[in-house]
Every structure is written in C-alpha cells, then in structure tokens.
Tab-separated table of N, CA and C in Angstrom:
chain	number	residue	atom	x	y	z
A	6	MET	N	117.478	59.822	143.817
A	6	MET	CA	116.967	61.015	142.750
A	6	MET	C	118.483	61.671	142.094
A	7	ARG	N	118.381	62.015	141.031
A	7	ARG	CA	119.112	62.656	140.146
A	7	ARG	C	119.169	63.863	139.984
A	8	MET	N	120.607	64.598	140.539
A	8	MET	CA	119.957	65.815	140.178
A	8	MET	C	120.569	66.331	139.018
A	9	TYR	N	119.974	67.741	138.299
A	9	TYR	CA	120.457	68.003	136.533
A	9	TYR	C	120.873	69.360	137.080
A	10	SER	N	121.540	69.633	136.260
A	10	SER	CA	122.323	71.537	135.727
A	10	SER	C	122.014	71.528	134.592
A	11	ALA	N	121.522	72.732	134.336
A	11	ALA	CA	121.844	73.798	132.979
A	11	ALA	C	122.270	74.935	132.614
A	12	ARG	N	122.779	75.468	132.063
A	12	ARG	CA	123.249	76.787	131.885
A	12	ARG	C	121.981	77.387	131.718
A	13	PRO	N	122.235	78.902	131.445
A	13	PRO	CA	120.769	80.128	131.026
A	13	PRO	C	121.500	79.507	129.299
A	14	GLY	N	120.176	79.572	128.720
A	14	GLY	CA	119.854	79.595	127.456
A	14	GLY	C	120.851	78.273	126.441
A	15	ALA	N	121.078	77.774	127.871
A	15	ALA	CA	120.884	76.093	126.669
A	15	ALA	C	120.310	74.624	126.731
A	16	ASP	N	120.076	74.390	125.668
A	16	ASP	CA	119.311	73.198	125.566
A	16	ASP	C	118.968	71.494	126.600
A	17	ARG	N	120.507	71.606	126.364
A	17	ARG	CA	120.735	70.533	127.381
A	17	ARG	C	120.990	70.196	129.066
A	18	TYR	N	120.570	69.238	129.325
A	18	TYR	CA	120.392	69.371	130.836
A	18	TYR	C	121.843	68.164	131.258
A	19	ARG	N	122.904	68.721	131.924
A	19	ARG	CA	123.889	67.479	132.520
A	19	ARG	C	123.687	67.185	133.779
A	20	PRO	N	123.896	65.739	134.002
A	20	PRO	CA	123.447	65.396	135.145
A	20	PRO	C	124.749	65.820	136.632
A	21	VAL	N	124.422	66.126	137.567
A	21	VAL	CA	125.561	67.126	138.852
A	21	VAL	C	126.185	65.714	138.906
A	22	LEU	N	127.024	65.605	139.127
A	22	LEU	CA	128.510	64.510	139.244
A	22	LEU	C	128.975	65.576	140.752
A	23	GLU	N	128.670	63.913	141.937
A	23	GLU	CA	128.878	64.146	143.157
A	23	GLU	C	130.523	63.736	143.128
A	24	ARG	N	131.147	64.611	143.972
A	24	ARG	CA	131.992	63.847	144.758
A	24	ARG	C	132.283	63.570	145.366
A	25	LEU	N	133.211	62.731	145.501
A	25	LEU	CA	133.658	61.576	146.929
A	25	LEU	C	134.418	62.255	147.367
A	26	SER	N	133.669	61.660	148.900
A	26	SER	CA	133.974	62.396	150.081
A	26	SER	C	135.938	61.102	150.484
A	27	ALA	N	136.602	61.965	151.401
A	27	ALA	CA	137.798	61.578	151.493
A	27	ALA	C	137.640	59.661	151.735
A	28	PRO	N	137.047	59.166	152.913
A	28	PRO	CA	137.117	58.022	153.096
A	28	PRO	C	136.480	56.913	151.683
A	29	THR	N	135.865	57.480	151.372
A	29	THR	CA	135.460	56.690	150.025
A	29	THR	C	136.030	56.655	148.774
A	30	ALA	N	136.855	57.696	148.326
A	30	ALA	CA	137.843	58.034	147.486
A	30	ALA	C	139.198	56.980	148.197
A	31	GLY	N	139.301	57.369	149.394
A	31	GLY	CA	140.398	56.103	149.614
A	31	GLY	C	140.322	54.694	149.431
A	32	THR	N	139.343	54.223	149.649
A	32	THR	CA	138.707	52.633	149.632
A	32	THR	C	138.813	52.804	147.855
A	33	VAL	N	138.386	53.667	147.315
A	33	VAL	CA	138.203	53.505	145.936
A	33	VAL	C	140.204	53.106	145.228
A	34	ALA	N	140.814	54.015	145.883
A	34	ALA	CA	141.947	53.953	145.321
A	34	ALA	C	142.810	52.296	146.157
A	35	LEU	N	142.328	52.094	147.227
A	35	LEU	CA	142.785	51.126	147.049
A	35	LEU	C	142.127	49.717	146.611
A	36	LEU	N	140.901	49.742	146.469
A	36	LEU	CA	140.397	48.527	146.084
A	36	LEU	C	141.298	48.475	144.051
A	37	GLY	N	141.604	49.803	143.709
A	37	GLY	CA	141.414	50.125	142.332
A	37	GLY	C	143.939	49.658	142.279
A	38	GLY	N	144.208	49.845	143.212
A	38	GLY	CA	145.256	49.384	143.455
A	38	GLY	C	145.416	48.295	143.442
A	39	GLY	N	145.105	47.330	144.188
A	39	GLY	CA	144.768	46.120	144.088
A	39	GLY	C	144.367	45.583	142.527
A	40	ALA	N	143.199	45.768	142.111
A	40	ALA	CA	143.339	45.263	140.527
A	40	ALA	C	144.253	45.793	139.621
A	41	LEU	N	144.717	47.038	139.811
A	41	LEU	CA	146.272	47.426	138.887
A	41	LEU	C	146.783	46.366	139.366
A	42	ALA	N	147.129	45.825	140.791
A	42	ALA	CA	148.729	44.920	140.845
A	42	ALA	C	148.414	43.746	140.038
A	43	LEU	N	146.915	43.554	139.837
A	43	LEU	CA	146.511	42.080	139.088
A	43	LEU	C	146.978	41.977	137.953
A	44	ALA	N	146.687	42.969	137.682
A	44	ALA	CA	146.639	43.657	135.761
A	44	ALA	C	148.157	43.661	135.801
A	45	LEU	N	149.408	44.284	136.420
A	45	LEU	CA	150.357	44.426	136.325
A	45	LEU	C	150.863	42.413	136.636
A	46	ALA	N	150.426	41.757	137.424
A	46	ALA	CA	150.676	40.348	137.412
A	46	ALA	C	150.691	40.435	135.958
A	47	VAL	N	149.578	40.059	135.388
A	47	VAL	CA	149.591	39.306	134.181
A	47	VAL	C	150.346	39.761	133.059
A	48	LEU	N	151.018	40.997	133.271
A	48	LEU	CA	151.825	41.656	132.012
A	48	LEU	C	153.156	41.198	132.247
A	49	ARG	N	153.161	40.460	133.464
A	49	ARG	CA	154.758	40.380	133.924
A	49	ARG	C	155.244	41.491	134.423
A	50	GLU	N	154.746	42.453	134.903
A	50	GLU	CA	155.800	43.905	135.361
A	50	GLU	C	155.690	44.240	136.827
A	51	LEU	N	155.460	43.066	137.504
A	51	LEU	CA	155.440	43.567	139.032
A	51	LEU	C	157.391	43.561	139.732
A	52	HIS	N	157.780	45.133	139.563
A	52	HIS	CA	158.863	45.007	140.228
A	52	HIS	C	158.961	46.793	139.400
A	53	SER	N	159.867	46.918	140.145
A	53	SER	CA	160.386	48.397	140.508
A	53	SER	C	160.829	49.168	139.181
A	54	GLY	N	159.991	49.816	138.558
A	54	GLY	CA	160.211	50.096	137.059
A	54	GLY	C	159.233	51.325	136.761
A	55	PRO	N	159.395	51.913	135.483
A	55	PRO	CA	158.602	53.033	135.498
A	55	PRO	C	156.967	52.633	134.653
A	56	LEU	N	157.070	51.341	134.342
A	56	LEU	CA	155.441	50.774	134.222
A	56	LEU	C	155.000	50.866	135.148
A	57	PRO	N	155.210	50.553	136.101
A	57	PRO	CA	154.153	50.532	137.521
A	57	PRO	C	153.884	51.817	138.522
A	58	TYR	N	155.110	52.691	137.841
A	58	TYR	CA	154.122	53.825	138.579
A	58	TYR	C	153.639	54.743	138.080
A	59	LEU	N	153.342	54.260	136.762
A	59	LEU	CA	153.010	55.501	135.385
A	59	LEU	C	151.699	54.639	135.705
A	60	GLY	N	151.420	53.304	136.094
A	60	GLY	CA	150.336	52.765	135.967
A	60	GLY	C	149.257	53.606	137.500
A	61	TYR	N	150.480	53.419	138.635
A	61	TYR	CA	149.368	54.405	139.867
A	61	TYR	C	149.427	55.452	139.475
A	62	LEU	N	149.986	56.167	138.921
A	62	LEU	CA	150.156	57.683	138.796
A	62	LEU	C	149.133	57.630	138.321
A	63	ALA	N	148.646	57.257	136.976
A	63	ALA	CA	147.076	57.165	136.290
A	63	ALA	C	145.900	57.046	137.056
A	64	LEU	N	145.915	55.838	138.642
A	64	LEU	CA	144.781	55.374	139.009
A	64	LEU	C	144.704	56.944	139.675
A	65	CYS	N	146.087	57.197	140.522
A	65	CYS	CA	145.978	58.625	141.547
A	65	CYS	C	144.938	59.864	140.597
A	66	GLY	N	145.305	59.963	139.400
A	66	GLY	CA	144.485	61.013	138.513
A	66	GLY	C	143.338	60.730	138.506
A	67	LEU	N	142.742	59.444	138.210
A	67	LEU	CA	141.762	59.132	137.790
A	67	LEU	C	140.674	59.294	139.000
A	68	VAL	N	140.942	58.872	140.143
A	68	VAL	CA	140.347	58.968	141.634
A	68	VAL	C	140.276	60.385	142.006
A	69	GLY	N	141.286	60.572	141.927
A	69	GLY	CA	141.449	62.246	142.000
A	69	GLY	C	140.456	62.863	141.462
A	70	ARG	N	140.146	62.669	140.048
A	70	ARG	CA	139.464	63.272	139.083
A	70	ARG	C	138.211	63.482	139.396
A	71	ARG	N	137.765	62.229	140.422
A	71	ARG	CA	136.554	62.569	141.151
A	71	ARG	C	135.857	62.493	142.384
A	72	ALA	N	137.152	63.111	143.040
A	72	ALA	CA	137.285	63.012	144.560
A	72	ALA	C	137.195	64.956	145.094
A	73	ARG	N	137.256	64.794	146.013
A	73	ARG	CA	137.614	66.294	147.184
A	73	ARG	C	138.940	66.492	146.893
A	74	PRO	N	139.252	67.716	146.922
A	74	PRO	CA	140.925	67.958	147.315
A	74	PRO	C	141.249	67.197	148.424
A	75	GLY	N	140.505	67.343	149.260
A	75	GLY	CA	140.844	66.727	150.856
A	75	GLY	C	141.498	65.246	150.525
A	76	ALA	N	140.418	64.609	149.936
A	76	ALA	CA	140.853	63.178	149.596
A	76	ALA	C	142.560	63.176	149.362
A	77	ALA	N	142.986	63.744	148.270
A	77	ALA	CA	144.056	63.677	147.859
A	77	ALA	C	145.517	62.783	148.498
A	78	PRO	N	145.590	63.265	149.741
A	78	PRO	CA	146.657	62.257	151.008
A	78	PRO	C	146.166	60.793	151.095
A	79	LEU	N	144.630	60.575	151.201
A	79	LEU	CA	144.424	58.840	151.042
A	79	LEU	C	144.294	58.398	150.321
A	80	ILE	N	144.057	59.512	149.061
A	80	ILE	CA	144.584	58.368	147.625
A	80	ILE	C	145.887	57.648	147.406
A	81	GLY	N	147.212	59.242	147.342
A	81	GLY	CA	148.145	58.988	147.455
A	81	GLY	C	148.724	57.782	148.439
A	82	LEU	N	148.318	57.837	150.043
A	82	LEU	CA	148.562	56.974	150.966
A	82	LEU	C	147.988	55.535	150.159
A	83	ALA	N	146.918	55.155	149.614
A	83	ALA	CA	146.689	53.905	149.039
A	83	ALA	C	147.435	53.421	148.020
A	84	ALA	N	147.550	54.491	146.951
A	84	ALA	CA	148.257	54.356	145.984
A	84	ALA	C	149.925	53.612	146.513
A	85	TRP	N	150.532	54.592	147.189
A	85	TRP	CA	151.827	54.061	147.700
A	85	TRP	C	151.856	53.042	148.336
A	86	LEU	N	150.916	52.158	149.252
A	86	LEU	CA	150.693	51.048	150.046
A	86	LEU	C	150.814	50.281	148.451
A	87	CYS	N	149.915	50.156	147.347
A	87	CYS	CA	149.981	48.873	146.749
A	87	CYS	C	150.748	49.208	146.005
A	88	CYS	N	151.492	50.045	145.446
A	88	CYS	CA	152.908	50.424	144.376
A	88	CYS	C	153.915	49.741	145.138
A	89	ASN	N	153.964	49.917	146.888
A	89	ASN	CA	155.526	49.713	147.611
A	89	ASN	C	154.845	47.926	147.659
A	90	ALA	N	153.923	47.934	148.038
A	90	ALA	CA	153.649	46.354	148.592
A	90	ALA	C	153.584	45.268	147.565
A	91	PHE	N	152.882	45.315	146.319
A	91	PHE	CA	152.901	44.640	145.454
A	91	PHE	C	153.852	44.829	144.045
A	92	ALA	N	154.225	46.081	143.726
A	92	ALA	CA	154.502	46.100	142.477
A	92	ALA	C	156.533	46.311	143.337
A	93	GLU	N	156.690	46.833	144.020
A	93	GLU	CA	158.478	47.378	144.355
A	93	GLU	C	158.875	45.898	144.910
A	94	HIS	N	158.389	45.232	145.979
A	94	HIS	CA	158.758	44.013	146.947
A	94	HIS	C	158.502	42.935	147.064
A	95	ARG	N	157.089	43.300	145.811
A	95	ARG	CA	156.028	41.553	145.531
A	95	ARG	C	155.192	41.077	147.020
A	96	HIS	N	154.699	40.159	147.214
A	96	HIS	CA	154.342	39.106	147.931
A	96	HIS	C	153.469	39.826	148.849
A	97	GLY	N	153.123	41.252	148.659
A	97	GLY	CA	152.200	41.636	149.975
A	97	GLY	C	153.061	42.455	150.659
A	98	GLU	N	154.159	42.292	151.271
A	98	GLU	CA	154.986	42.969	152.067
A	98	GLU	C	155.958	44.356	151.508
A	99	LEU	N	155.796	45.162	152.582
A	99	LEU	CA	156.067	46.390	152.616
A	99	LEU	C	157.703	46.606	152.677
A	100	GLY	N	157.839	47.296	152.118
A	100	GLY	CA	159.583	47.445	151.939
A	100	GLY	C	160.239	48.844	152.615
A	101	TRP	N	161.110	49.364	153.143
A	101	TRP	CA	161.377	50.688	153.510
A	101	TRP	C	162.359	50.934	152.926
A	102	ALA	N	162.499	51.989	151.798
A	102	ALA	CA	164.055	52.190	151.389
A	102	ALA	C	164.750	53.358	151.813
A	103	GLY	N	164.021	54.071	153.136
A	103	GLY	CA	164.824	54.898	153.667
A	103	GLY	C	163.440	56.272	153.625
A	104	PRO	N	163.495	57.094	154.497
A	104	PRO	CA	162.381	58.491	154.206
A	104	PRO	C	162.319	59.055	153.353
A	105	TRP	N	163.934	59.043	152.523
A	105	TRP	CA	163.490	59.973	151.300
A	105	TRP	C	163.121	59.894	150.020
A	106	PRO	N	163.536	58.637	149.997
A	106	PRO	CA	162.885	57.903	149.045
A	106	PRO	C	161.161	57.582	148.460
A	107	GLU	N	160.906	57.192	149.856
A	107	GLU	CA	159.476	56.624	149.870
A	107	GLU	C	158.573	58.075	150.669
A	108	ALA	N	158.484	59.033	150.991
A	108	ALA	CA	158.434	60.278	151.075
A	108	ALA	C	157.514	61.353	149.555
A	109	GLY	N	159.465	60.532	148.990
A	109	GLY	CA	159.406	61.317	147.773
A	109	GLY	C	157.937	60.247	146.861
A	110	HIS	N	158.013	58.898	147.271
A	110	HIS	CA	156.811	58.296	146.250
A	110	HIS	C	155.354	58.779	146.370
A	111	TYR	N	155.107	58.796	147.988
A	111	TYR	CA	153.810	59.211	148.479
A	111	TYR	C	153.613	60.976	148.205
A	112	ALA	N	154.715	61.503	148.216
A	112	ALA	CA	154.647	63.098	147.741
A	112	ALA	C	153.978	63.107	146.036
A	113	MET	N	154.306	61.892	145.218
A	113	MET	CA	154.342	61.997	143.876
A	113	MET	C	152.752	61.816	143.155
A	114	PHE	N	152.746	60.479	144.414
A	114	PHE	CA	150.766	60.619	144.568
A	114	PHE	C	149.470	61.479	144.602
A	115	THR	N	149.902	61.924	145.946
A	115	THR	CA	149.369	62.798	146.657
A	115	THR	C	149.352	63.858	145.988
A	116	ALA	N	150.260	64.124	145.083
A	116	ALA	CA	150.425	65.932	144.162
A	116	ALA	C	149.917	65.060	143.051
A	117	THR	N	150.098	63.842	141.714
A	117	THR	CA	148.801	64.065	140.886
A	117	THR	C	147.517	63.670	141.690
A	118	ALA	N	146.946	63.356	142.119
A	118	ALA	CA	145.538	63.254	143.011
A	118	ALA	C	145.120	64.720	142.886
A	119	LEU	N	146.451	65.081	143.570
A	119	LEU	CA	145.298	66.495	144.244
A	119	LEU	C	145.045	67.669	142.836
A	120	LEU	N	146.580	67.730	142.111
A	120	LEU	CA	146.227	68.504	140.715
A	120	LEU	C	145.136	67.819	139.644
A	121	ALA	N	144.564	66.931	140.093
A	121	ALA	CA	143.537	65.975	139.449
A	121	ALA	C	142.063	66.911	139.919
A	122	ALA	N	142.052	66.991	141.276
A	122	ALA	CA	140.863	67.238	142.156
A	122	ALA	C	141.399	68.916	141.439
A	123	LEU	N	142.037	69.484	141.385
A	123	LEU	CA	142.027	71.122	141.573
A	123	LEU	C	140.602	71.767	140.764
A	124	PRO	N	141.120	71.342	139.664
A	124	PRO	CA	140.028	71.580	138.620
A	124	PRO	C	139.043	71.935	138.660
A	125	THR	N	138.345	70.571	139.001
A	125	THR	CA	136.483	70.621	139.549
A	125	THR	C	136.059	71.777	140.829
A	126	ALA	N	137.179	71.796	141.375
A	126	ALA	CA	136.889	72.692	142.674
A	126	ALA	C	137.101	74.045	142.285
A	127	LEU	N	137.248	73.940	141.596
A	127	LEU	CA	137.201	75.900	141.345
A	127	LEU	C	135.681	76.135	140.479
A	128	PRO	N	135.425	77.180	140.973
A	128	PRO	CA	133.903	77.439	140.365
A	128	PRO	C	133.996	77.948	138.650
A	129	ARG	N	132.614	77.464	138.138
A	129	ARG	CA	132.604	77.201	136.962
A	129	ARG	C	132.394	78.569	136.029
A	130	ARG	N	131.812	79.860	137.291
A	130	ARG	CA	131.513	80.966	136.287
A	130	ARG	C	132.440	81.957	136.823
A	131	THR	N	132.653	83.046	136.136
A	131	THR	CA	133.136	83.831	136.645
A	131	THR	C	132.213	85.181	137.319
A	132	VAL	N	132.091	85.660	138.511
A	132	VAL	CA	131.592	86.784	138.756
A	132	VAL	C	131.982	87.801	138.443
A	133	ARG	N	130.642	88.624	138.234
A	133	ARG	CA	130.952	90.182	137.135
A	133	ARG	C	130.602	90.945	138.383
A	134	VAL	N	131.306	91.767	138.497
A	134	VAL	CA	131.004	92.905	140.192
A	134	VAL	C	131.625	93.676	139.267
A	135	SER	N	130.616	95.056	139.365
A	135	SER	CA	131.149	96.595	139.181
A	135	SER	C	131.100	97.439	140.532
A	136	PRO	N	131.818	97.974	141.002
A	136	PRO	CA	132.061	98.972	142.017
A	136	PRO	C	131.113	99.404	141.727
A	137	LEU	N	130.503	100.030	143.032
A	137	LEU	CA	128.938	100.963	143.530
A	137	LEU	C	129.756	101.806	143.420
A	138	ARG	N	128.660	103.343	142.792
A	138	ARG	CA	128.906	104.520	143.076
A	138	ARG	C	127.650	105.139	143.547
A	139	PHE	N	128.803	105.994	144.605
A	139	PHE	CA	127.720	106.370	145.348
A	139	PHE	C	127.987	107.919	145.151
A	140	ASP	N	126.550	108.879	144.649
A	140	ASP	CA	126.908	110.006	143.951
A	140	ASP	C	126.117	111.455	144.886
A	141	GLY	N	125.729	110.682	146.223
A	141	GLY	CA	125.572	111.675	147.184
A	141	GLY	C	124.850	110.761	148.362
A	142	PRO	N	123.924	112.409	149.347
A	142	PRO	CA	123.133	111.021	150.296
A	142	PRO	C	121.824	111.321	150.125
A	143	ARG	N	121.904	110.185	149.210
A	143	ARG	CA	119.968	109.459	148.607
A	143	ARG	C	120.039	108.127	149.569
A	144	LEU	N	118.894	108.314	150.085
A	144	LEU	CA	118.561	106.719	150.643
A	144	LEU	C	117.565	106.389	150.410
A	145	VAL	N	116.973	105.375	150.064
A	145	VAL	CA	115.388	105.207	149.472
A	145	VAL	C	114.588	105.150	150.781
A	146	GLY	N	113.528	105.800	151.033
A	146	GLY	CA	112.564	105.813	152.321
A	146	GLY	C	112.592	107.133	152.459
A	147	ARG	N	114.018	107.988	152.708
A	147	ARG	CA	113.843	109.189	153.023
A	147	ARG	C	113.685	110.568	152.258
A	148	ARG	N	113.418	111.691	153.335
A	148	ARG	CA	113.630	113.089	152.020
A	148	ARG	C	115.307	113.410	152.493
A	149	LEU	N	115.396	114.269	151.126
A	149	LEU	CA	116.933	114.874	150.975
A	149	LEU	C	117.245	115.955	152.398
A	150	ASP	N	116.045	116.387	152.298
A	150	ASP	CA	115.978	117.491	153.022
A	150	ASP	C	115.823	116.951	154.751
A	151	SER	N	115.736	116.247	154.976
A	151	SER	CA	115.347	115.676	156.384
A	151	SER	C	116.529	116.021	157.447
A	152	PRO	N	116.795	116.498	158.654
A	152	PRO	CA	117.655	116.993	159.260
A	152	PRO	C	118.492	115.931	159.714
A	153	ARG	N	118.392	114.697	160.001
A	153	ARG	CA	119.722	113.235	159.635
A	153	ARG	C	120.330	113.159	158.711
A	154	LEU	N	119.875	114.093	157.708
A	154	LEU	CA	120.970	113.492	156.559
A	154	LEU	C	121.596	114.487	156.378
A	155	ASP	N	121.004	115.912	156.456
A	155	ASP	CA	121.795	117.209	156.333
A	155	ASP	C	122.634	117.653	157.437
A	156	GLY	N	122.660	116.965	158.254
A	156	GLY	CA	123.060	117.648	159.721
A	156	GLY	C	122.869	119.107	160.543
A	157	PRO	N	123.352	119.428	161.426
A	157	PRO	CA	123.173	120.761	161.882
A	157	PRO	C	123.193	122.050	161.078
A	158	ARG	N	122.091	122.542	160.738
A	158	ARG	CA	121.899	124.079	160.519
A	158	ARG	C	122.286	125.261	161.152
C-alpha cells in the first residue's frame, strides 16, 4: 500500500517517501560503490585522483539523501571501502596510508552523507506558538466564588 500526503488547501497529492534504514542504506552504498568502480574502470580512472573521490562523494550524497541521518557512518564506510579498494589501490585490496589520511577520507564521505540526509530529517512546517494568557482565576466548571479558589475569608 502506498501512502500519500497533501497539504491543506493543495490540489496535489505526493507520495510519502520512506527513508532507508541504516543497514539498507549501507547495502545500497556498497552495491553502488561497486557499480561506480566498474564505471570508473570503463573510463580508465581507477587511480588516486579527483574524479574517483568526486564520484564517491556524489554517491554518498545520493544515498544519504534517501537515508536516515543515523545511516551516514555506514554509507561513509561503504564508500571508503570501495574507494580505497578499487580506486586507490586497485584489484580489491585495501591499503593503509596511515590513520590521518584514511580517517580524513572516511570523515569526508560520512559528512557528505550526513549533510545530504539532514535537510530531509527536519520538520517541514513551522509550528506557530502563541503564549497563553492567564487573566485570573477562571476555571471551567467551577464558580469564581468557590471557597477553594478564593482562599480563606
């Protein structure tokens, strides 16, 4: 069953987008990373350069846009694994350049996925709140001359 939403006064109905859970988003990012590695191989860009990084950043943004913000670390990890194994070191083997460069790559992919996921997590409408005004001892269902409201005489 597909759910639809409409704004009050609007004539159009829009389908409600279900956000991907963290395991699903990680799986989609991993499969997309493999497909992107194949596309980069056709373009002969499987090396450490700007195009593979931009491709994997775009992948993180696309998957992060449809995922919950909590899935960003898994999306970043999947992109880092594919980028490190296929674009930087080739032949599917992971290489280690040290903790700071690898942590920087992982943080870059994770931040991209998180920034893409955050705008969809924000509420769509602003709630207008007006302060309550209390003009005196008025309660519904009680009389104003009740001894409990007036206190001792």
